[in-house]
mmCIF file of C-alpha atoms in Angstrom:
data_model
loop_
_atom_site.group_PDB
_atom_site.id
_atom_site.type_symbol
_atom_site.label_atom_id
_atom_site.label_comp_id
_atom_site.label_asym_id
_atom_site.label_seq_id
_atom_site.Cartn_x
_atom_site.Cartn_y
_atom_site.Cartn_z
ATOM 1 C CA ALA A 1 -1.458 1.324 11.426
ATOM 2 C CA GLY A 2 1.177 0.361 8.902
ATOM 3 C CA THR A 3 4.919 -0.058 9.126
ATOM 4 C CA GLN A 4 6.913 2.419 11.176
ATOM 5 C CA THR A 5 10.530 2.422 12.333
ATOM 6 C CA LEU A 6 11.365 2.285 16.022
ATOM 7 C CA SER A 7 14.815 3.691 16.842
ATOM 8 C CA VAL A 8 16.831 3.895 20.024
ATOM 9 C CA THR A 9 20.151 5.601 20.714
ATOM 10 C CA PHE A 10 22.451 4.722 23.609
ATOM 11 C CA THR A 11 24.640 7.630 24.666
ATOM 12 C CA PRO A 12 27.082 6.574 27.395
ATOM 13 C CA THR A 13 28.170 8.895 30.164
ATOM 14 C CA ASP A 14 31.642 7.309 29.955
ATOM 15 C CA VAL A 15 32.556 8.299 26.366
ATOM 16 C CA LYS A 16 36.139 7.096 26.780
ATOM 17 C CA GLY A 17 35.189 3.505 27.579
ATOM 18 C CA TYR A 18 31.982 3.145 25.540
ATOM 19 C CA ALA A 19 30.793 4.237 22.117
ATOM 20 C CA LYS A 20 27.452 5.747 21.170
ATOM 21 C CA ALA A 21 25.185 3.126 19.559
ATOM 22 C CA THR A 22 21.973 3.392 17.535
ATOM 23 C CA MET A 23 19.602 0.584 16.532
ATOM 24 C CA SER A 24 16.428 0.658 14.412
ATOM 25 C CA VAL A 25 13.796 -1.982 13.728
ATOM 26 C CA PRO A 26 10.615 -1.851 11.594
ATOM 27 C CA ILE A 27 7.351 -2.545 13.412
ATOM 28 C CA THR A 28 4.149 -3.352 11.494
ATOM 29 C CA VAL A 29 0.802 -2.690 13.160
ATOM 30 C CA ASP A 30 -1.934 -4.722 11.448
ATOM 31 C CA VAL A 31 -5.521 -3.524 10.942
ATOM 32 C CA ILE A 32 -8.299 -5.748 12.247
ATOM 33 C CA GLY A 33 -11.328 -4.638 10.221
ATOM 34 C CA ASN A 34 -11.613 -1.960 7.530
ATOM 35 C CA LEU A 35 -9.195 0.840 6.638
ATOM 36 C CA THR A 36 -10.115 4.196 5.101
ATOM 37 C CA VAL A 37 -7.312 6.308 3.616
ATOM 38 C CA THR A 38 -8.102 10.001 3.095
ATOM 39 C CA GLY A 39 -6.195 12.956 1.638
ATOM 40 C CA GLY A 40 -2.864 13.649 3.278
ATOM 41 C CA GLN A 41 -2.576 10.169 4.800
ATOM 42 C CA THR A 42 0.017 7.608 3.730
ATOM 43 C CA TYR A 43 -0.036 4.036 4.995
ATOM 44 C CA ILE A 44 2.860 1.682 4.264
ATOM 45 C CA PHE A 45 2.467 -2.017 5.083
ATOM 46 C CA SER A 46 5.508 -4.287 4.804
ATOM 47 C CA HIS A 47 4.399 -7.875 5.419
ATOM 48 C CA GLY A 48 1.312 -6.647 7.263
ATOM 49 C CA VAL A 49 -2.386 -7.540 7.302
ATOM 50 C CA ILE A 50 -5.582 -5.560 6.780
ATOM 51 C CA SER A 51 -8.333 -8.064 7.576
ATOM 52 C CA GLY A 52 -11.277 -6.161 6.050
ATOM 53 C CA ASN A 53 -11.919 -3.838 3.120
ATOM 54 C CA VAL A 54 -9.925 -0.750 2.109
ATOM 55 C CA VAL A 55 -11.371 2.531 0.819
ATOM 56 C CA ILE A 56 -8.922 5.084 -0.619
ATOM 57 C CA LYS A 57 -10.260 8.659 -0.945
ATOM 58 C CA GLY A 58 -7.046 10.549 -1.589
ATOM 59 C CA GLY A 59 -3.843 9.800 0.268
ATOM 60 C CA SER A 60 -1.908 6.662 -0.547
ATOM 61 C CA LEU A 61 -1.542 3.028 0.445
ATOM 62 C CA VAL A 62 1.583 0.946 -0.167
ATOM 63 C CA LEU A 63 1.408 -2.818 0.276
ATOM 64 C CA ASN A 64 4.683 -4.744 0.139
ATOM 65 C CA GLY A 65 4.278 -8.466 0.761
ATOM 66 C CA SER A 66 1.059 -7.690 2.656
ATOM 67 C CA THR A 67 -2.487 -9.047 2.716
ATOM 68 C CA VAL A 68 -5.882 -7.353 2.366
ATOM 69 C CA GLY A 69 -8.725 -9.697 3.306
ATOM 70 C CA GLY A 70 -11.485 -7.964 1.331
ATOM 71 C CA ASP A 71 -11.936 -5.473 -1.514
ATOM 72 C CA ILE A 72 -10.020 -2.292 -2.298
ATOM 73 C CA GLN A 73 -12.042 0.666 -3.611
ATOM 74 C CA MET A 74 -10.278 3.781 -4.879
ATOM 75 C CA ASN A 75 -11.814 7.150 -5.636
ATOM 76 C CA GLY A 76 -8.670 9.236 -5.871
ATOM 77 C CA GLY A 77 -5.252 8.820 -4.330
ATOM 78 C CA GLY A 78 -2.543 6.266 -4.943
ATOM 79 C CA LEU A 79 -2.100 2.538 -4.486
ATOM 80 C CA SER A 80 0.917 0.271 -4.821
ATOM 81 C CA VAL A 81 0.426 -3.483 -4.517
ATOM 82 C CA ALA A 82 4.032 -4.669 -4.551
ATOM 83 C CA GLY A 83 5.926 -7.872 -3.935
ATOM 84 C CA SER A 84 3.884 -10.945 -3.108
ATOM 85 C CA SER A 85 0.942 -8.932 -1.718
ATOM 86 C CA THR A 86 -2.509 -10.518 -1.798
ATOM 87 C CA VAL A 87 -5.931 -8.896 -2.128
ATOM 88 C CA GLY A 88 -8.664 -11.352 -1.143
ATOM 89 C CA GLY A 89 -11.408 -9.520 -3.057
ATOM 90 C CA SER A 90 -11.593 -7.211 -6.040
ATOM 91 C CA LEU A 91 -9.969 -3.884 -6.916
ATOM 92 C CA HIS A 92 -12.224 -1.022 -8.096
ATOM 93 C CA ILE A 93 -10.470 2.121 -9.361
ATOM 94 C CA ARG A 94 -12.341 5.373 -10.047
ATOM 95 C CA GLY A 95 -11.629 9.088 -10.278
ATOM 96 C CA ASN A 96 -8.217 10.739 -10.031
ATOM 97 C CA SER A 97 -6.342 7.601 -9.063
ATOM 98 C CA THR A 98 -2.907 6.183 -9.750
ATOM 99 C CA PHE A 99 -1.976 2.595 -9.105
ATOM 100 C CA TYR A 100 0.712 -0.030 -9.551
ATOM 101 C CA ILE A 101 0.159 -3.764 -9.264
ATOM 102 C CA ASP A 102 3.299 -5.905 -9.170
ATOM 103 C CA PRO A 103 3.466 -9.026 -11.376
ATOM 104 C CA TRP A 104 4.018 -11.093 -8.210
ATOM 105 C CA ALA A 105 0.907 -9.718 -6.494
ATOM 106 C CA ARG A 106 -2.344 -11.701 -6.395
ATOM 107 C CA ILE A 107 -5.792 -10.133 -6.655
ATOM 108 C CA ALA A 108 -8.517 -12.757 -6.206
ATOM 109 C CA GLY A 109 -11.375 -10.764 -7.743
ATOM 110 C CA PRO A 110 -11.595 -8.612 -10.868
ATOM 111 C CA VAL A 111 -9.637 -5.389 -11.407
ATOM 112 C CA VAL A 112 -12.149 -2.781 -12.575
ATOM 113 C CA VAL A 113 -11.062 0.649 -13.814
ATOM 114 C CA ALA A 114 -14.138 2.866 -14.189
ATOM 115 C CA HIS A 115 -13.859 6.488 -15.294
ATOM 116 C CA THR A 116 -16.295 8.673 -13.359
ATOM 117 C CA HIS A 117 -14.577 12.017 -12.731
ATOM 118 C CA GLY A 118 -10.956 12.841 -13.461
ATOM 119 C CA SER A 119 -8.613 10.151 -14.700
ATOM 120 C CA ALA A 120 -7.245 6.832 -13.556
ATOM 121 C CA TYR A 121 -3.885 5.596 -14.740
ATOM 122 C CA GLY A 122 -1.653 2.802 -13.666
ATOM 123 C CA VAL A 123 0.311 -0.302 -14.451
ATOM 124 C CA TYR A 124 -0.933 -3.834 -13.923
ATOM 125 C CA GLY A 125 1.907 -6.323 -14.188
ATOM 126 C CA GLY A 126 -0.125 -9.447 -13.474
ATOM 127 C CA GLY A 127 0.378 -11.318 -16.716
ATOM 128 C CA LEU A 128 -0.002 -8.245 -18.914
ATOM 129 C CA ASN A 129 3.702 -7.392 -19.080
ATOM 130 C CA ASP A 130 3.228 -3.970 -17.467
ATOM 131 C CA LEU A 131 0.562 -2.902 -19.944
ATOM 132 C CA PRO A 132 -0.981 0.446 -18.882
ATOM 133 C CA ILE A 133 -4.668 0.266 -18.015
ATOM 134 C CA PHE A 134 -6.684 3.291 -19.104
ATOM 135 C CA PRO A 135 -10.099 4.374 -17.824
ATOM 136 C CA ILE A 136 -13.112 2.982 -19.645
ATOM 137 C CA GLY A 137 -16.770 3.983 -19.625
ATOM 138 C CA ARG A 138 -18.485 6.617 -17.514
#
């Protein structure tokens, strides 16, 4: 799942009459249902869709002009909600997490940063002029 690049190279047998040519195109594979991101995994979605909820337990998720239908819950790892991305539910951030939320992004529910173990740090640009959000509570 996510956005990958598909590449093809044409190598002619007649190199005098034809030139070698390469073409690449991004392909986004959407997720129907929930997505869990664990340590060592990186998912990049450019104009893609995740129809359900997202759980991030390490690893990282990058959304660029993409849509998440439900909630995003982080307990470690990294998250970037860039461009005109939309999260249909809420965003819960806990633990050793880093995040960035673009001013153009839309999160329908609340953004909750709860300190349980470790630290959470990020930037929320949605109307707060890139004010850092620090962990609160335990």
